Tab-separated table of N, CA and C in Angstrom:
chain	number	residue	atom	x	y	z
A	126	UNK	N	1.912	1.125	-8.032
A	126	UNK	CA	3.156	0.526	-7.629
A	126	UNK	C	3.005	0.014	-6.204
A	127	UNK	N	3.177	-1.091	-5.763
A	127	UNK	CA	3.301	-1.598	-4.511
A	127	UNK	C	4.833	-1.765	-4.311
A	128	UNK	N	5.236	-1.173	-2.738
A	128	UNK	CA	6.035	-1.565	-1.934
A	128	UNK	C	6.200	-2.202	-0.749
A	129	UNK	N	7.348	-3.031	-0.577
A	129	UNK	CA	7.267	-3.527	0.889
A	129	UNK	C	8.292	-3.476	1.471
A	130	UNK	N	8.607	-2.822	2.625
A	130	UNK	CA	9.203	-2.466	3.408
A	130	UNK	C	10.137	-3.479	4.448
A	131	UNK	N	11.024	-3.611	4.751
A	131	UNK	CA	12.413	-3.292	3.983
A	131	UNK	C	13.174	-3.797	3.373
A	132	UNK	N	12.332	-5.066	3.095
A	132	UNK	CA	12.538	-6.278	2.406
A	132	UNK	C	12.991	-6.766	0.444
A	133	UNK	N	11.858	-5.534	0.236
A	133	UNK	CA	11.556	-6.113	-1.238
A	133	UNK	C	12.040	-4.988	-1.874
A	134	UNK	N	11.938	-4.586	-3.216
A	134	UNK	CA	12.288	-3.789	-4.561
A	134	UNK	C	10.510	-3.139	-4.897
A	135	UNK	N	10.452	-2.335	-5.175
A	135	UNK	CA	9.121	-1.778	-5.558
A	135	UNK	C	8.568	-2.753	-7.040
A	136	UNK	N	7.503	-2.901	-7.032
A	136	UNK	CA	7.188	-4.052	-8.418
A	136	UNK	C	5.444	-3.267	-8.565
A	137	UNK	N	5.306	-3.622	-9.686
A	137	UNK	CA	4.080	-3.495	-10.368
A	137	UNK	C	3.123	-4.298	-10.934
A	138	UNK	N	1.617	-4.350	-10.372
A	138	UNK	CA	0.862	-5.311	-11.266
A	138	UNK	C	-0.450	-4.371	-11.572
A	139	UNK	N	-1.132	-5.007	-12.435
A	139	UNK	CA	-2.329	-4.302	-12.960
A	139	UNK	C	-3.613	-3.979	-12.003
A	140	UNK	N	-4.166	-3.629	-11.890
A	140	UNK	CA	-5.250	-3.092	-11.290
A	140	UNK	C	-6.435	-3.824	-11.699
A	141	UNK	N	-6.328	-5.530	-11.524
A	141	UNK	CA	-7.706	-6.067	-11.909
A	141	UNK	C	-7.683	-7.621	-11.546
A	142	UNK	N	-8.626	-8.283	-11.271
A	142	UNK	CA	-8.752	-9.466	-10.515
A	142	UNK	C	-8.107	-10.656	-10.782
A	143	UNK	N	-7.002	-10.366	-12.600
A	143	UNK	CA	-6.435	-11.434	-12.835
A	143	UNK	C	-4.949	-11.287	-12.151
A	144	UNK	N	-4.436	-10.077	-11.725
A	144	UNK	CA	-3.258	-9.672	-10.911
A	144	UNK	C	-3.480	-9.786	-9.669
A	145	UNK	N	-4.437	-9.988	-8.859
A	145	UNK	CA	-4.651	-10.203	-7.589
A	145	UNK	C	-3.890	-11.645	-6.857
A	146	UNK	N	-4.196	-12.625	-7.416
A	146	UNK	CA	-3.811	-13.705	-6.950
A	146	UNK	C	-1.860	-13.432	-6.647
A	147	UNK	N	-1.283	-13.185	-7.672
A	147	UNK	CA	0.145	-12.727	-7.647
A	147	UNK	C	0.527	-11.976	-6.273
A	148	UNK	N	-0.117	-11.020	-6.357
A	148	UNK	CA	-0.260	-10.341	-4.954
A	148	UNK	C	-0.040	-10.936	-3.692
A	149	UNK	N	-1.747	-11.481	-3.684
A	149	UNK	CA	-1.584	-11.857	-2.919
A	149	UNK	C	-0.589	-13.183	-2.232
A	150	UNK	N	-0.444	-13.572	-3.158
A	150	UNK	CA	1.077	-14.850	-2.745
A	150	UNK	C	2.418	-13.973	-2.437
A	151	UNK	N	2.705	-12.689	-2.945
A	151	UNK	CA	3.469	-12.089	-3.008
A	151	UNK	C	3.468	-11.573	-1.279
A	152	UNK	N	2.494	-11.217	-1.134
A	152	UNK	CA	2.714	-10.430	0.472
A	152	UNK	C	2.068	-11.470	1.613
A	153	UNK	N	1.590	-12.684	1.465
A	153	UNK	CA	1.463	-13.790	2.156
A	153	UNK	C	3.035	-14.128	2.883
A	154	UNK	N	3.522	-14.306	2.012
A	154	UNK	CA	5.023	-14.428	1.877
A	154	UNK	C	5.702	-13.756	2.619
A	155	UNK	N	5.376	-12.213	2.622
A	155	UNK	CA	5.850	-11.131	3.686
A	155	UNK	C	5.698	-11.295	5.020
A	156	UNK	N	4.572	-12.182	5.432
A	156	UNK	CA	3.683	-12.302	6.940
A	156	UNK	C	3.006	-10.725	7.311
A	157	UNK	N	2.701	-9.841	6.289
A	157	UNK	CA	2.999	-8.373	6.722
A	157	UNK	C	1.735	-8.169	8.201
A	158	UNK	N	2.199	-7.187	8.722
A	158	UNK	CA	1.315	-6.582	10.018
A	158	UNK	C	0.116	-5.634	9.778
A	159	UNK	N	0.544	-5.101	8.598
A	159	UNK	CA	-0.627	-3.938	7.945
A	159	UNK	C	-0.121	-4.155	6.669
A	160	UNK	N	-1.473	-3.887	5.796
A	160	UNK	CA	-1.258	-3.554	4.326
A	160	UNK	C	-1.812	-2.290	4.566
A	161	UNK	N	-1.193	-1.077	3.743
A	161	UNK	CA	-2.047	0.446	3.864
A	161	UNK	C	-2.156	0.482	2.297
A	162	UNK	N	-3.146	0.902	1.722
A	162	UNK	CA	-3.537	1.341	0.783
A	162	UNK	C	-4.323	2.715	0.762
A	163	UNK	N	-3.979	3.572	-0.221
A	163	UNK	CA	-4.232	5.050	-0.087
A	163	UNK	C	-5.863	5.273	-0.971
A	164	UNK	N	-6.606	5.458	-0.419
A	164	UNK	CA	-7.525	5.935	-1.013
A	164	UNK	C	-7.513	6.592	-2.250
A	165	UNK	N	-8.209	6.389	-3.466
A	165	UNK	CA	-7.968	6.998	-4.432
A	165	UNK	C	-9.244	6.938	-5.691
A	166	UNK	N	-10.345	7.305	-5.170
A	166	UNK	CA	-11.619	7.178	-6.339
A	166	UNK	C	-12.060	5.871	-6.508
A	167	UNK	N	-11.841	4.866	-5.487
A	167	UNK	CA	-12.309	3.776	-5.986
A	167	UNK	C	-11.547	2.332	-6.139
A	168	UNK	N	-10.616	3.282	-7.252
A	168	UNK	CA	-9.627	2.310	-7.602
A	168	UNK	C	-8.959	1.084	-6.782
A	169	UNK	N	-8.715	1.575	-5.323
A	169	UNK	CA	-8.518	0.541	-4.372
A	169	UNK	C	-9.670	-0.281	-3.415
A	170	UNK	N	-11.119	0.156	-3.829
A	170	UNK	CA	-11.779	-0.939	-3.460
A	170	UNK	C	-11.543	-2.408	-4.061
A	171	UNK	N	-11.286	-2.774	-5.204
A	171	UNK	CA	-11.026	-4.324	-5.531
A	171	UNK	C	-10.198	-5.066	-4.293
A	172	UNK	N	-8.826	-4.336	-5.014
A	172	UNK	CA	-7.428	-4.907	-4.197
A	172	UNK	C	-8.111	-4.704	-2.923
A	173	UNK	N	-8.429	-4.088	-2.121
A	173	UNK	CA	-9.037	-4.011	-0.797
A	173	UNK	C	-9.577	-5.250	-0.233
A	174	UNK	N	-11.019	-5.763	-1.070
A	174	UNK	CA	-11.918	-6.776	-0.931
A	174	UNK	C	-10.849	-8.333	-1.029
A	175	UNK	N	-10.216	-7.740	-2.236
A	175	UNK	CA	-9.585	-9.300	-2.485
A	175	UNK	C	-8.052	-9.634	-1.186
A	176	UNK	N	-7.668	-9.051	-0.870
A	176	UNK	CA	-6.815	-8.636	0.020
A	176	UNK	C	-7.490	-9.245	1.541
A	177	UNK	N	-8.254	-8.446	1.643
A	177	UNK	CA	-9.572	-8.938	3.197
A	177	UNK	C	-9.850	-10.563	2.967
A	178	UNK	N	-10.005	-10.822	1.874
A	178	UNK	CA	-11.034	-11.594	1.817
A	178	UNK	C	-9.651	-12.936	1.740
A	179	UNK	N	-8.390	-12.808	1.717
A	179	UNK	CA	-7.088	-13.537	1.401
A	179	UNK	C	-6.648	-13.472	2.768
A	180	UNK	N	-7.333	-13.000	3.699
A	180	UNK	CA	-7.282	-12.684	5.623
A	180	UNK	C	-5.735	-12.205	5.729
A	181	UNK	N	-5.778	-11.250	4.892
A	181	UNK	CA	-4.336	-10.192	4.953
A	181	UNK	C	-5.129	-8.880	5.613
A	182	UNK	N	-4.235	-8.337	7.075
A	182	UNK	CA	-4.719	-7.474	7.097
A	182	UNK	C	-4.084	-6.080	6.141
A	183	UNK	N	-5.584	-5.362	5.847
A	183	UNK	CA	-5.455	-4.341	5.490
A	183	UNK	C	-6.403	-3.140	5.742
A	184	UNK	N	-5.631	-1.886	5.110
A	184	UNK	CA	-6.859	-0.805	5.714
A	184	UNK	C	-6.383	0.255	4.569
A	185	UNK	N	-7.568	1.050	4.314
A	185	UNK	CA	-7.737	1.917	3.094
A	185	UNK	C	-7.401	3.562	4.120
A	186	UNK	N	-6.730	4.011	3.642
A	186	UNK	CA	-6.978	5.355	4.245
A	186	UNK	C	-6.996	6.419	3.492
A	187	UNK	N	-7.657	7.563	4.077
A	187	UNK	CA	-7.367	8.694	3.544
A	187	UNK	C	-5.902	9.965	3.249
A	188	UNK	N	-5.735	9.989	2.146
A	188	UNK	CA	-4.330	10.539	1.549
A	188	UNK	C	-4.476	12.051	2.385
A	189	UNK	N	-5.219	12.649	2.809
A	189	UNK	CA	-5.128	13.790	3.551
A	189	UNK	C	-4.634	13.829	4.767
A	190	UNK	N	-5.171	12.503	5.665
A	190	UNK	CA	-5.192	12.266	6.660
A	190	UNK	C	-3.426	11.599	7.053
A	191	UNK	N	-3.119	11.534	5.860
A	191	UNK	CA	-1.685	10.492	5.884
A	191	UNK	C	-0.641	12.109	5.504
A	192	UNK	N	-1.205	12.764	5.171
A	192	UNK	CA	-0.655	14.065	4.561
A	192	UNK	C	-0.453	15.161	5.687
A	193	UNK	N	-1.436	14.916	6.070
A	193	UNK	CA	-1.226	15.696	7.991
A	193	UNK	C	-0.970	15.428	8.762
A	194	UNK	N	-1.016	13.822	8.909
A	194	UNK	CA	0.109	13.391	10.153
A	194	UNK	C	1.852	13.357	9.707
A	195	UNK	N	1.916	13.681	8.185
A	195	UNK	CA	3.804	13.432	8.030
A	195	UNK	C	3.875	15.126	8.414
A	196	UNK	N	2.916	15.844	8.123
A	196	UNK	CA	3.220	17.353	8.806
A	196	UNK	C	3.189	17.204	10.101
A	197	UNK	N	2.839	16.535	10.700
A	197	UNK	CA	2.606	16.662	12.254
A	197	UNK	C	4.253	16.055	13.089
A	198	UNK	N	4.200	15.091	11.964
A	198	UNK	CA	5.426	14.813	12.484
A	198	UNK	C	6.928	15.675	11.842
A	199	UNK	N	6.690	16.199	10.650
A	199	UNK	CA	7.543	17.100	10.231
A	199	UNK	C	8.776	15.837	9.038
A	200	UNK	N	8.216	14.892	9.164
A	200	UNK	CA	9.159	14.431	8.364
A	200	UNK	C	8.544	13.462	6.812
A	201	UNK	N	7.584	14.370	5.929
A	201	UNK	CA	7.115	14.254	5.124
A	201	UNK	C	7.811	14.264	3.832
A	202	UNK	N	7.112	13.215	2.583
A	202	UNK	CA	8.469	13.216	1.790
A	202	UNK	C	9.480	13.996	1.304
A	203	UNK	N	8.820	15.472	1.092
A	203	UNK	CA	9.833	16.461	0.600
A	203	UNK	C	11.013	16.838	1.591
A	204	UNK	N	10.587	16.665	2.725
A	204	UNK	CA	11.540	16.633	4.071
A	204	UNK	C	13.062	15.862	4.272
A	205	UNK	N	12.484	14.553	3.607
A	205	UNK	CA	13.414	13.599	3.707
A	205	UNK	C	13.740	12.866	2.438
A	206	UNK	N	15.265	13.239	1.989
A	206	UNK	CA	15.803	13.980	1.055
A	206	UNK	C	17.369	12.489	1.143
């Protein structure tokens, strides 16, 4: 599921190079400042490459690392209700 913040409705596309193009017109559109995508086995290397390569910035991170800074800050999803 991709979201965009605070603009759009959450929407869904497939996970493969014929859904990419959609995308990417989709968040071109946004002008966005960061794309974050969560690390996840792989799965987000495509969208990653095709994303970079559409000179959108983006960055892959680690779900642990995103998991300990909402603890750090204390306002992680179960938090905020």
């Amino acid at each position: 599921m991709w979201r965009s913040y605070p603009r759009e409705r959450p929407f869904q596309l497939r996970n493969n190079q014929a859904a990419f193009p959609a995308l990417i017109e989709r968040l071109k559109a946004l002008s966005p400042k960061c794309i974050v995508l969560e690390a996840s086995g792989g799965y987000e290397m495509a969208v990653a490459a095709s994303l970079a390569a559409a000179s959108l910035p983006v960055v892959v991170v680690n779900p642990r690392n995103v998991r300990e800074f909402a603890k750090a800050r204390d306002d992680s999803p179960r938090r905020i209700a």
